[in-house]
JSON list of C-alpha atoms in Angstrom, two decimals:
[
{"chain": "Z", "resi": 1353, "resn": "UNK", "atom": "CA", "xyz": [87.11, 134.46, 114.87]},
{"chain": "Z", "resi": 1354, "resn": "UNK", "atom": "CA", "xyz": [90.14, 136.41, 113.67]},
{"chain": "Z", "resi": 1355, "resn": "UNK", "atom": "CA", "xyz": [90.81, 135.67, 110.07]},
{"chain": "Z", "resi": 1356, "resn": "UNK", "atom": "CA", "xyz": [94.40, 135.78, 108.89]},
{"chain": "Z", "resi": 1357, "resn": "UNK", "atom": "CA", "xyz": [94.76, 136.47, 105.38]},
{"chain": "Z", "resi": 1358, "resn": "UNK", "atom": "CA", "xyz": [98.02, 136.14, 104.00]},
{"chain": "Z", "resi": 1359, "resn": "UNK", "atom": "CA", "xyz": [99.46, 137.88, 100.34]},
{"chain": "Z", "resi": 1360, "resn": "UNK", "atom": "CA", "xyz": [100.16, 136.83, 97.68]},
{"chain": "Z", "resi": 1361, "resn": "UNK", "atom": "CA", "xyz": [99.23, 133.12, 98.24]},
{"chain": "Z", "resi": 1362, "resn": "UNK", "atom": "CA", "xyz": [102.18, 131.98, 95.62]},
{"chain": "Z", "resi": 1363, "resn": "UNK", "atom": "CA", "xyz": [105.23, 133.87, 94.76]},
{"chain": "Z", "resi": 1364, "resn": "UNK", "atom": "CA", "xyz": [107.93, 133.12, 92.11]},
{"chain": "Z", "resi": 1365, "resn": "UNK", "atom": "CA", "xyz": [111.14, 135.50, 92.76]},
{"chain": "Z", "resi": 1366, "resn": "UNK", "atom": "CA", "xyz": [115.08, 134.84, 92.05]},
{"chain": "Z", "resi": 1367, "resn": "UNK", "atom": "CA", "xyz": [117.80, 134.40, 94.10]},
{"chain": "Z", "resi": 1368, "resn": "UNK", "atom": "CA", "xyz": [118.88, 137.95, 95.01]},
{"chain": "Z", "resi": 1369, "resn": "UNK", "atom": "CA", "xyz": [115.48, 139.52, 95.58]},
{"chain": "Z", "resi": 1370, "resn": "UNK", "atom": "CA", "xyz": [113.83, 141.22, 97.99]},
{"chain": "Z", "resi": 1371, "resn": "UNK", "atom": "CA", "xyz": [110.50, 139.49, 99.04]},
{"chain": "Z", "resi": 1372, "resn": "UNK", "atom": "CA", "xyz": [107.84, 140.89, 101.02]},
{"chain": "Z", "resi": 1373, "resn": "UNK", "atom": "CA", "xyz": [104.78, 138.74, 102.39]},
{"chain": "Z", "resi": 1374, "resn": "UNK", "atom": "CA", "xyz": [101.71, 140.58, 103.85]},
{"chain": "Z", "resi": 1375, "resn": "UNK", "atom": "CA", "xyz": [98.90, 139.29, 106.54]},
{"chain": "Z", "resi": 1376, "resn": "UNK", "atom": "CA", "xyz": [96.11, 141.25, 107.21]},
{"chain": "Z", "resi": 1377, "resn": "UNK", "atom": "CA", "xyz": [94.31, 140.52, 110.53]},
{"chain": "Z", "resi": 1378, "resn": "UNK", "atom": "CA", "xyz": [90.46, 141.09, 110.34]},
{"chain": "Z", "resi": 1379, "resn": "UNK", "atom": "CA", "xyz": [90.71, 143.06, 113.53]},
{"chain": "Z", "resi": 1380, "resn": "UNK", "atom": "CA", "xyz": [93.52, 144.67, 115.72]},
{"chain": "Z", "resi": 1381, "resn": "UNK", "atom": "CA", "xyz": [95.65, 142.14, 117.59]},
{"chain": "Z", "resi": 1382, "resn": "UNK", "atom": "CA", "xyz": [98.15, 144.76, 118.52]},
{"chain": "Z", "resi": 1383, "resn": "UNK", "atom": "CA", "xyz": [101.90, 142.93, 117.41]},
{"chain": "Z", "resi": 1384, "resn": "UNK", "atom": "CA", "xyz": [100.98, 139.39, 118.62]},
{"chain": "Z", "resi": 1385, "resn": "UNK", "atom": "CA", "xyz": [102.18, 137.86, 115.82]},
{"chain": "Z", "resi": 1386, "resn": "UNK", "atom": "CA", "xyz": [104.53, 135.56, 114.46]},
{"chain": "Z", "resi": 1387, "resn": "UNK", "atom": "CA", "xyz": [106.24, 134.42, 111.06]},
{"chain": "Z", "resi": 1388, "resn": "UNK", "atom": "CA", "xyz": [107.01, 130.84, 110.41]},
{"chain": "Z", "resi": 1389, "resn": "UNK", "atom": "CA", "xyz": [108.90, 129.46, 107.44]},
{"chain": "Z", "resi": 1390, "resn": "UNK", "atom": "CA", "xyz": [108.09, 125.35, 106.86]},
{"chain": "Z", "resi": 1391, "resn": "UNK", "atom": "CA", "xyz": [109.76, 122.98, 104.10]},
{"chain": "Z", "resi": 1392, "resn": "UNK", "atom": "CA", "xyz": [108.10, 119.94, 102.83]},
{"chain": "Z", "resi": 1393, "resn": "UNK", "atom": "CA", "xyz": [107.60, 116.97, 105.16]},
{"chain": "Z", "resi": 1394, "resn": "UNK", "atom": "CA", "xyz": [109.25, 119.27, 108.14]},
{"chain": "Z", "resi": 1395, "resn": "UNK", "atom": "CA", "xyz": [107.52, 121.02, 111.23]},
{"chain": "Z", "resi": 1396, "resn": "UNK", "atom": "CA", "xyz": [107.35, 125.04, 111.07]},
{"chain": "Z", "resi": 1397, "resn": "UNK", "atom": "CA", "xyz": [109.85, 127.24, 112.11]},
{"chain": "Z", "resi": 1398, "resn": "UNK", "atom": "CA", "xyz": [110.23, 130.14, 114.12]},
{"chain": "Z", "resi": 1399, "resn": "UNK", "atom": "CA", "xyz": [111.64, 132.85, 112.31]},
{"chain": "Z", "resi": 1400, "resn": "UNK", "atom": "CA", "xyz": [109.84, 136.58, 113.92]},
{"chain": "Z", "resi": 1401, "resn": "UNK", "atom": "CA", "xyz": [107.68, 136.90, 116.96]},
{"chain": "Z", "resi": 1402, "resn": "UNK", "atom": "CA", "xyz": [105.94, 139.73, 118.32]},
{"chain": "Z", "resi": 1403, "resn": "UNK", "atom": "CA", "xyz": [105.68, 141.31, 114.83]},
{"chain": "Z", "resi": 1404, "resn": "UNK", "atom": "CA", "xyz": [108.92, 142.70, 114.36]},
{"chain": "Z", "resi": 1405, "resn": "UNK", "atom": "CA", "xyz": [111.65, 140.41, 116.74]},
{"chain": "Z", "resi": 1406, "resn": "UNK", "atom": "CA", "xyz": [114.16, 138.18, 115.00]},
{"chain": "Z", "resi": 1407, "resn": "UNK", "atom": "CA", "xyz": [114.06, 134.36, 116.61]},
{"chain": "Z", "resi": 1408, "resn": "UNK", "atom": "CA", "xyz": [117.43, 133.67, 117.87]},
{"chain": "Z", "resi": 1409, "resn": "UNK", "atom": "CA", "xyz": [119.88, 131.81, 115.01]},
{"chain": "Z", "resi": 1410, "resn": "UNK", "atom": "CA", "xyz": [117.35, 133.57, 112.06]},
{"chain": "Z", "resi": 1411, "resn": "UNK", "atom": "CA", "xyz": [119.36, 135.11, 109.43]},
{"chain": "Z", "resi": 1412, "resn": "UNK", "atom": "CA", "xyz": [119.30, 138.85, 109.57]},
{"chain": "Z", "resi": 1413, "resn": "UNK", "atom": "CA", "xyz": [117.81, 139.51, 106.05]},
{"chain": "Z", "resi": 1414, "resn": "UNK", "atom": "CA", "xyz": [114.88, 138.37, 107.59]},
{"chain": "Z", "resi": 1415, "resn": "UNK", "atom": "CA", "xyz": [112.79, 140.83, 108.89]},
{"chain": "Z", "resi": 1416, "resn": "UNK", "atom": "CA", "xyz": [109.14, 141.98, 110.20]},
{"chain": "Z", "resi": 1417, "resn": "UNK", "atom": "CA", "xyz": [107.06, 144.86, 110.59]},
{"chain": "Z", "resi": 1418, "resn": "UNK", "atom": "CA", "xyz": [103.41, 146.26, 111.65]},
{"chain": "Z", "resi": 1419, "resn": "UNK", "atom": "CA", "xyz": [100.81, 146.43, 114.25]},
{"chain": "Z", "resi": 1420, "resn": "UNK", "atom": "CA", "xyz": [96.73, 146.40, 114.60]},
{"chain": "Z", "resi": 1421, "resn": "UNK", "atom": "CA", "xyz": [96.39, 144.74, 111.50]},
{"chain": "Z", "resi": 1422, "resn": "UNK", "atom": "CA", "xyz": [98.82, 144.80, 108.67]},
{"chain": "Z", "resi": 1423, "resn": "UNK", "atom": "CA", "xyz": [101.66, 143.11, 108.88]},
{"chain": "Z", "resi": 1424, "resn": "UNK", "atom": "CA", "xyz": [105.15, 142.38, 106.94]},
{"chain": "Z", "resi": 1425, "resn": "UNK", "atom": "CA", "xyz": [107.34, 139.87, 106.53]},
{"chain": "Z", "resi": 1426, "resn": "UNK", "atom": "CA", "xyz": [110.53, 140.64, 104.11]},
{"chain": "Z", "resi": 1427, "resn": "UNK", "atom": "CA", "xyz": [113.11, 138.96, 102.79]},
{"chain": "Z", "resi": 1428, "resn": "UNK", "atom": "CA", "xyz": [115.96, 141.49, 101.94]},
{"chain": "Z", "resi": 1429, "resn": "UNK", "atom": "CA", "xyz": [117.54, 138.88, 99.44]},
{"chain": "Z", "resi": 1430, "resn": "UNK", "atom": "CA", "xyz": [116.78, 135.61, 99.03]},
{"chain": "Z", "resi": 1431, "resn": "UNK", "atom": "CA", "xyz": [118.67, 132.63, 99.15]},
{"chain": "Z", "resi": 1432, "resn": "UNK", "atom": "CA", "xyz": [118.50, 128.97, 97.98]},
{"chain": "Z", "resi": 1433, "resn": "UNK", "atom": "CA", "xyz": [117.66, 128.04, 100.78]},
{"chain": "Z", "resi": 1434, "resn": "UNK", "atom": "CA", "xyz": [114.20, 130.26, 101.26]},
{"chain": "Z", "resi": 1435, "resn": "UNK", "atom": "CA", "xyz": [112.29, 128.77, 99.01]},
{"chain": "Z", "resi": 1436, "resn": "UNK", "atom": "CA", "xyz": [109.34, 127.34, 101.49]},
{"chain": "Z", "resi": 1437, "resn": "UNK", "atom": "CA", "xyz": [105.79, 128.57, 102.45]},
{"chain": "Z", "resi": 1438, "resn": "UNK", "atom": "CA", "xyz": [105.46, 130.81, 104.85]},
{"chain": "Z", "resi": 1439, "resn": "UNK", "atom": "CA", "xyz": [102.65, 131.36, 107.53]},
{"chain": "Z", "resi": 1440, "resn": "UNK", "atom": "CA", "xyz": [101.48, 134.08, 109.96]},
{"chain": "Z", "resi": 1441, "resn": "UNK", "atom": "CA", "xyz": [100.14, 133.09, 113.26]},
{"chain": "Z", "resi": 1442, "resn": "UNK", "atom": "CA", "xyz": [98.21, 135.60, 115.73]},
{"chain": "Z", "resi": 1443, "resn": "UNK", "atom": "CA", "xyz": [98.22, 134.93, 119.56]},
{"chain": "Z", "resi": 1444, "resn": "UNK", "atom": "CA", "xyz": [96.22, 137.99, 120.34]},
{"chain": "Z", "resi": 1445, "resn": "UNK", "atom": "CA", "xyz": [93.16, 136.05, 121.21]},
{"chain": "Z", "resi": 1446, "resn": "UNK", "atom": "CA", "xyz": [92.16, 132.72, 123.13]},
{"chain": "Z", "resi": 1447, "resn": "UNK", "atom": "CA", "xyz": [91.15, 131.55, 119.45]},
{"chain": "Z", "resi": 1448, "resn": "UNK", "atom": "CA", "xyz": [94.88, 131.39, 117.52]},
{"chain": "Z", "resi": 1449, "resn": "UNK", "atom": "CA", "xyz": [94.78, 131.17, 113.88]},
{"chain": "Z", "resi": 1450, "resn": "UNK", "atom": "CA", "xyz": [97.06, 130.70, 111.33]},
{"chain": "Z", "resi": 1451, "resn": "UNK", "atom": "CA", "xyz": [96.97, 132.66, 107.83]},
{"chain": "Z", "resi": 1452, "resn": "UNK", "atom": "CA", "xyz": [96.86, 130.67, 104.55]},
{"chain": "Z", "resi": 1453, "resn": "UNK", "atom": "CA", "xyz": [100.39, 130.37, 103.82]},
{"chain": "Z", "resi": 1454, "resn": "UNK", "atom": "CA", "xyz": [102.44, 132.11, 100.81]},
{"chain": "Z", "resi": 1455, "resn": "UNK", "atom": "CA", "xyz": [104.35, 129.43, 98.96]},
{"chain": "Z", "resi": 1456, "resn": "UNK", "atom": "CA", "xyz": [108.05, 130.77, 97.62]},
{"chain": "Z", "resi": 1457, "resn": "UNK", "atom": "CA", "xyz": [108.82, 128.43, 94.91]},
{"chain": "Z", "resi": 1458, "resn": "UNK", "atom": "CA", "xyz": [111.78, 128.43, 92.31]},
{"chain": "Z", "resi": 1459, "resn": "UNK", "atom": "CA", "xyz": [111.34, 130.44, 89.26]},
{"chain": "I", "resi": 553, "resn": "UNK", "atom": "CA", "xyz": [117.03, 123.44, 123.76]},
{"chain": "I", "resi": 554, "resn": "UNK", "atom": "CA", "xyz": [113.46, 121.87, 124.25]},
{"chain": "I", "resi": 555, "resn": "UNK", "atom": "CA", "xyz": [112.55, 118.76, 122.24]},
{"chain": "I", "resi": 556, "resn": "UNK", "atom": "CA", "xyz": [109.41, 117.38, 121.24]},
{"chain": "I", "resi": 557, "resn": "UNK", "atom": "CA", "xyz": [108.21, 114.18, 119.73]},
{"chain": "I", "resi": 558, "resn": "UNK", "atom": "CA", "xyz": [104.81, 112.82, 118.80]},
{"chain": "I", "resi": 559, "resn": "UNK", "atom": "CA", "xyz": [104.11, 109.25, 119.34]},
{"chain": "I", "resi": 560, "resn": "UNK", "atom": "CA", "xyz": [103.28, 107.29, 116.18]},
{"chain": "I", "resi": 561, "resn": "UNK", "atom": "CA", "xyz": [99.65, 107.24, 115.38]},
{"chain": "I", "resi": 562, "resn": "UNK", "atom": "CA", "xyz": [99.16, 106.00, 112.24]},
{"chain": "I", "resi": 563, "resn": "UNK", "atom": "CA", "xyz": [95.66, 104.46, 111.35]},
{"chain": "I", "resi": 564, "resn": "UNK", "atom": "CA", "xyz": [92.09, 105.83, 112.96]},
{"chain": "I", "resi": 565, "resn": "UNK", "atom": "CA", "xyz": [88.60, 104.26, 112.08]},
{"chain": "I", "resi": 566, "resn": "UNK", "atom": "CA", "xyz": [85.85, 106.59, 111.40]},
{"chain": "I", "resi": 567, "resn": "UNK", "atom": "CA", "xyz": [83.76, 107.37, 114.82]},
{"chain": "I", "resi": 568, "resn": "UNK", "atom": "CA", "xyz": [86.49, 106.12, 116.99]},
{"chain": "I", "resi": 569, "resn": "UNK", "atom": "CA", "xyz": [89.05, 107.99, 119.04]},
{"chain": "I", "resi": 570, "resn": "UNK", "atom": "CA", "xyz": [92.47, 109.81, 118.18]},
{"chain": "I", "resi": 571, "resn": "UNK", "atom": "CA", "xyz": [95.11, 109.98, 120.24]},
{"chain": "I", "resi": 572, "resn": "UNK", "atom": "CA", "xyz": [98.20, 111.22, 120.43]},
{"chain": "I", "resi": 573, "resn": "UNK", "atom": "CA", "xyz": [101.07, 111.76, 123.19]},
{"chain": "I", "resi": 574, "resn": "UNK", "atom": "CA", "xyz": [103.95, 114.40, 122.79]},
{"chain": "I", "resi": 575, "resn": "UNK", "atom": "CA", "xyz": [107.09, 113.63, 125.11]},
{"chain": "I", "resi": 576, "resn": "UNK", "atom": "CA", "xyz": [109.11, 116.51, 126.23]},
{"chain": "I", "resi": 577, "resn": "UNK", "atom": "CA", "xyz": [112.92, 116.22, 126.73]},
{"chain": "I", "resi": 578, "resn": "UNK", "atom": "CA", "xyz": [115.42, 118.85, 127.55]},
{"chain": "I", "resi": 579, "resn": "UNK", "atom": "CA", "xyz": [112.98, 120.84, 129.99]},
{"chain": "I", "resi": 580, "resn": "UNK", "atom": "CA", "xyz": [110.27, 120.56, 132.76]},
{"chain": "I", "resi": 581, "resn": "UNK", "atom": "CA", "xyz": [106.82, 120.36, 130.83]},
{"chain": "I", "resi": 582, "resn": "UNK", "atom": "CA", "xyz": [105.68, 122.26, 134.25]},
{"chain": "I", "resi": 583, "resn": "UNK", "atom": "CA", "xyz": [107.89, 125.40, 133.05]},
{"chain": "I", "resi": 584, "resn": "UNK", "atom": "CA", "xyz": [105.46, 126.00, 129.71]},
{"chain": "I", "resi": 585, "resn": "UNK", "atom": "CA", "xyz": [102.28, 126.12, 127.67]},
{"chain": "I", "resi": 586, "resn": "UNK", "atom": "CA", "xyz": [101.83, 123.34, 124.91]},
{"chain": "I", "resi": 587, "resn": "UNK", "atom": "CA", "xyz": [100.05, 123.07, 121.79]},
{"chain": "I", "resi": 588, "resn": "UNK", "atom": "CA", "xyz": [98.87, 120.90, 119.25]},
{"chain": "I", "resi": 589, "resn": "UNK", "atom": "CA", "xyz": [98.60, 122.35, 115.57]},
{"chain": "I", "resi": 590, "resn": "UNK", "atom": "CA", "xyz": [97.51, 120.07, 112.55]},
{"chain": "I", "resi": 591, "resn": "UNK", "atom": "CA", "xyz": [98.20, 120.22, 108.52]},
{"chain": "I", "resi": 592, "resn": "UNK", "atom": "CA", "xyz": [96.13, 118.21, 106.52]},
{"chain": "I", "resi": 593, "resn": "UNK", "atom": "CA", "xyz": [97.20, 116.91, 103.22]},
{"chain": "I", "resi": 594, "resn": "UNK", "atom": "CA", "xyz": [98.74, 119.62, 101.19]},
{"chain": "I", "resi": 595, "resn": "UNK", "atom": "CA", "xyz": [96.64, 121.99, 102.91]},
{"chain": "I", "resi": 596, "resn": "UNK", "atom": "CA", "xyz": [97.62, 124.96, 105.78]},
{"chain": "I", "resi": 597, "resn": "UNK", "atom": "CA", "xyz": [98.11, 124.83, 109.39]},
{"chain": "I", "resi": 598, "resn": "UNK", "atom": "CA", "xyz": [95.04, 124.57, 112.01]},
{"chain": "I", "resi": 599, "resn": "UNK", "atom": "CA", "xyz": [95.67, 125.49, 115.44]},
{"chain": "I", "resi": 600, "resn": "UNK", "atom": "CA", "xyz": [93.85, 122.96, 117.57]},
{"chain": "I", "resi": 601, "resn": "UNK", "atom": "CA", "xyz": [94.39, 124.16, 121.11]},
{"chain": "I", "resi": 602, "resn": "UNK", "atom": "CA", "xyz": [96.66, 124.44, 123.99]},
{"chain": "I", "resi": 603, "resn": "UNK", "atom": "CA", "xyz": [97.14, 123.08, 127.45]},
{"chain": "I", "resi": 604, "resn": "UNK", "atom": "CA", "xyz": [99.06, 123.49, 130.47]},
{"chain": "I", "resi": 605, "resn": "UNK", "atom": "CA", "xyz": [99.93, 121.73, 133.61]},
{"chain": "I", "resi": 606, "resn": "UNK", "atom": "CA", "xyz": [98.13, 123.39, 136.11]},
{"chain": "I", "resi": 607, "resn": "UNK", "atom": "CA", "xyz": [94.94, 122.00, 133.74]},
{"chain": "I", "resi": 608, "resn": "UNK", "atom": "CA", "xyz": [94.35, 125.57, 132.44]},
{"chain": "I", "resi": 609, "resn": "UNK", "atom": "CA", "xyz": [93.14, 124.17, 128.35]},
{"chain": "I", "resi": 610, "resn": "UNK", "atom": "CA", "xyz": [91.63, 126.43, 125.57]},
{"chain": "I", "resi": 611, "resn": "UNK", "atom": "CA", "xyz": [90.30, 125.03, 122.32]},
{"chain": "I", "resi": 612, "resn": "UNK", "atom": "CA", "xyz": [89.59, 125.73, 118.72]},
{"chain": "I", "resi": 613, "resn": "UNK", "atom": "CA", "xyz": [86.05, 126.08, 118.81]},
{"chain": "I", "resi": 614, "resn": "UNK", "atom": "CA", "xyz": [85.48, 124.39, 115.76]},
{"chain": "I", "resi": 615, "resn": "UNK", "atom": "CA", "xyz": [86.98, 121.39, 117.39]},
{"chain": "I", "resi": 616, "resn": "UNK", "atom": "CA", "xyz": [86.05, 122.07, 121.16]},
{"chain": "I", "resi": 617, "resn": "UNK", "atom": "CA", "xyz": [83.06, 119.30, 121.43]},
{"chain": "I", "resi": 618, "resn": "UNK", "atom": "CA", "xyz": [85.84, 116.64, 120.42]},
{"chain": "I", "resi": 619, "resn": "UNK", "atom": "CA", "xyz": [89.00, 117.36, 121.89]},
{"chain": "I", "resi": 620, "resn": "UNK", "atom": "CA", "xyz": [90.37, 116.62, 124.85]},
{"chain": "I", "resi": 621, "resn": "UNK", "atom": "CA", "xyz": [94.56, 117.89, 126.14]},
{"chain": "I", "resi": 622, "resn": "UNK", "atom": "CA", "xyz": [96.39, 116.96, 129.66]},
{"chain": "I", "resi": 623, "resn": "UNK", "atom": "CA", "xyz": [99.48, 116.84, 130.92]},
{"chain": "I", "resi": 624, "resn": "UNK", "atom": "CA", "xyz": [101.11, 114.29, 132.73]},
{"chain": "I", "resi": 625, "resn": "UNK", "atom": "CA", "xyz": [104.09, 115.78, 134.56]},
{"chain": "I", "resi": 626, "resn": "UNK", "atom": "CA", "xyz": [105.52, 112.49, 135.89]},
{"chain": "I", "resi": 627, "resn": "UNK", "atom": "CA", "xyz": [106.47, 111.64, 132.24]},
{"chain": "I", "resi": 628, "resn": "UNK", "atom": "CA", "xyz": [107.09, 114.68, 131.05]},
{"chain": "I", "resi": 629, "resn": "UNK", "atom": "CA", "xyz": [104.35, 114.22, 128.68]},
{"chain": "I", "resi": 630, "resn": "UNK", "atom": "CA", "xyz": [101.09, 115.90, 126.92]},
{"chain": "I", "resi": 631, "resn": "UNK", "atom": "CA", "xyz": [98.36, 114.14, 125.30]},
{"chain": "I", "resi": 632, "resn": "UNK", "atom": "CA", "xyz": [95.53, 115.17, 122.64]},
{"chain": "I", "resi": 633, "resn": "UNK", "atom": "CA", "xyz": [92.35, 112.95, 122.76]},
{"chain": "I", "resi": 634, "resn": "UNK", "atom": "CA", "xyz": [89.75, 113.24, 119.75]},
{"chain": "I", "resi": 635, "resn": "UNK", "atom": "CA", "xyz": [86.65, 111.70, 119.73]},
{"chain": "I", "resi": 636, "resn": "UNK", "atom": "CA", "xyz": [84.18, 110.93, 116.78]},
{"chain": "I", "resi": 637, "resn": "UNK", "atom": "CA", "xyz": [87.16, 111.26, 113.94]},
{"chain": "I", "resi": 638, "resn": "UNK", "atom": "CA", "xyz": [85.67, 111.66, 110.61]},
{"chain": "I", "resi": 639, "resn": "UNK", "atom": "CA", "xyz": [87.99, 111.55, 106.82]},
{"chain": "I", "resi": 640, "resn": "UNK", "atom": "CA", "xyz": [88.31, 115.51, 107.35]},
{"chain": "I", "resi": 641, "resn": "UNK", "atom": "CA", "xyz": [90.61, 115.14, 110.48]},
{"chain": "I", "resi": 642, "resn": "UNK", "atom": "CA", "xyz": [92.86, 113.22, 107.92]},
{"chain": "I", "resi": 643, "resn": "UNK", "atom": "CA", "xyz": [96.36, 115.15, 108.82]},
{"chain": "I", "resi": 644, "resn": "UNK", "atom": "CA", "xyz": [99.36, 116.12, 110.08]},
{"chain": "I", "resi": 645, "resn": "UNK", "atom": "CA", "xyz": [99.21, 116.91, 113.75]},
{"chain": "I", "resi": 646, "resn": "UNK", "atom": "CA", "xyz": [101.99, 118.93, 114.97]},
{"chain": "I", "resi": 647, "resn": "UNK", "atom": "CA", "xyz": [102.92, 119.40, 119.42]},
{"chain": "I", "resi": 648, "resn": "UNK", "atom": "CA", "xyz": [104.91, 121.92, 119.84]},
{"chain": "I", "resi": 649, "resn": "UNK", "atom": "CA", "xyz": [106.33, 124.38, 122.93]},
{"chain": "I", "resi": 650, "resn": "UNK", "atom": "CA", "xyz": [104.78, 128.38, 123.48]},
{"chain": "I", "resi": 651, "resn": "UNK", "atom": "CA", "xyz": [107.80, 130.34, 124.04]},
{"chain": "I", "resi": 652, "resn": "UNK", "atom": "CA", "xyz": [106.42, 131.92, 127.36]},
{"chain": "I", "resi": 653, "resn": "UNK", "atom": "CA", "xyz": [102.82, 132.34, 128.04]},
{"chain": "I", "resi": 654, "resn": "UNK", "atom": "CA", "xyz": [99.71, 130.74, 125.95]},
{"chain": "I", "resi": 655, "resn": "UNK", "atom": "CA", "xyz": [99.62, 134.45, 124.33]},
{"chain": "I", "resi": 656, "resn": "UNK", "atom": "CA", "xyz": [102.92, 133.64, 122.39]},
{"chain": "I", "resi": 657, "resn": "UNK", "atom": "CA", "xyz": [104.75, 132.18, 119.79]},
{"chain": "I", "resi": 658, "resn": "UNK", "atom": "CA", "xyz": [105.45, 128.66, 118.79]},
{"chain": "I", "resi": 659, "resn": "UNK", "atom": "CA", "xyz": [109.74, 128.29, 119.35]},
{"chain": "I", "resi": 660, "resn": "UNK", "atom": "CA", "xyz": [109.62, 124.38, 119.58]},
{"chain": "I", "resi": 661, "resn": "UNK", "atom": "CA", "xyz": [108.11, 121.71, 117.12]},
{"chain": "I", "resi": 662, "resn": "UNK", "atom": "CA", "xyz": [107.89, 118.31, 117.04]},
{"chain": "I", "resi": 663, "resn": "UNK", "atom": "CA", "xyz": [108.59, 116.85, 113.70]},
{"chain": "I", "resi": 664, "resn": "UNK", "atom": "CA", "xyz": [104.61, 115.76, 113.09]},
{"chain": "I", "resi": 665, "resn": "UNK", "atom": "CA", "xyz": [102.84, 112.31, 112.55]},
{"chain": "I", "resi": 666, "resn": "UNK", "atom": "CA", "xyz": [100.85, 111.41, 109.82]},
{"chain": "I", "resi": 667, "resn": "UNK", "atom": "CA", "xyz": [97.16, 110.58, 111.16]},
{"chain": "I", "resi": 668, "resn": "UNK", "atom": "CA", "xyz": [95.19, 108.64, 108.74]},
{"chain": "I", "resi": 669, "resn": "UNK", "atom": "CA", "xyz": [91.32, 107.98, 109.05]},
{"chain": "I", "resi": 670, "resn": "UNK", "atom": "CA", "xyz": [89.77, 105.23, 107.43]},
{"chain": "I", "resi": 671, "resn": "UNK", "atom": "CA", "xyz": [87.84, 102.42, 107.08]}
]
């Protein structure tokens, strides 16, 4: 199995911030991954696929970055409207897995 | 734009058999790979598997003895069967739309039903 562990599992930033979320694949899976961003009591959403590509209608100070097995997500400055959990999601292998989750809650 | 919906599931007895149906509007279900992904109770997300009309499947492996996806392409429709629920598949369970191939991300969502098992 490919574990997806995701840092820090809880983060506590201000409006204006830059915020950067790690995952760390236990082996490569080259830049088949993808960033979601999900609010309570809603489904997931889309936000960077294939490590690094912006989902069509995402804000631009999203962003993502890395390959093999370290990955980025960043947040050049948060908004209001950010605070959610985030996941990372590898579709390298037959087996997908999600990571954790990093929660982004209101200071 | 692709939209999904789960049908309403609601209650499941212990040792009997879950199952949901996700209908597909907006698009051929023919033209994609599908998945189902769960959440339990304040807890992450668990990919359970994907399917695909021409009956290609592929299954979490922890779940693989129990689960069952189709498609049925004259309703535009994919289903999730799982046998011998226990409290533990207690959750959220999520269909939602690969954005090309199964080796892809997850563009589409439905908006989830609440699966509860118990006596």
């Amino acid at each position: 199995d490919i574990q997806m562990t995701q840092s820090p599992s809880t983060l506590s930033p201000s409006v204006g911030d830059r915020v950067t979320i790690t995952c760390r694949a236990s082996q490569s899976i080259s830049d088949w991954l993808a960033w979601y961003q999900q609010k309570p009591g809603k489904a997931p959403k889309l936000l960077i696929y294939d490590a690094s590509s912006l989902e069509s209608g995402v804000p631009s100070r999203f962003s993502g970055s890395g390959s093999g097995t370290e990955f980025t997500l960043t947040i050049s400055s948060l908004q209001p409207d950010d605070f959610a959990t985030y996941y990372c999601h590898q579709y390298n292998y037959f087996f997908q897995t999600f990571g954790q989750g990093t929660k982004v809650e209101i200071k | 734009q692709v939209q999904l919906q789960e049908s309403a599931s609601g209650l499941v007895r212990p040792s009997e058999t879950l199952s949901l149906t996700c209908t597909v509007s907006g698009g051929s279900i023919s033209s994609f790979y599908w998945s189902w992904i769960r959440q339990p109770p304040g807890k992450g997300l668990e990919w359970i598997g994907y399917t695909h009309y021409s009956g290609s499947s592929n299954y979490n492996p922890s779940l693989k003895s129990r689960v069952t996806m189709s498609v049925d392409t004259s309703n535009n429709q994919f289903s999730l069967r799982l046998t011998s629920v226990t409290a533990a598949d207690t959750a959220v369970y999520f269909c939602a739309k690969y954005l090309r191939g199964s080796f892809s991300p997850l563009d589409s969502w439905g908006q989830g039903t609440l699966v509860t098992v118990s006596s």
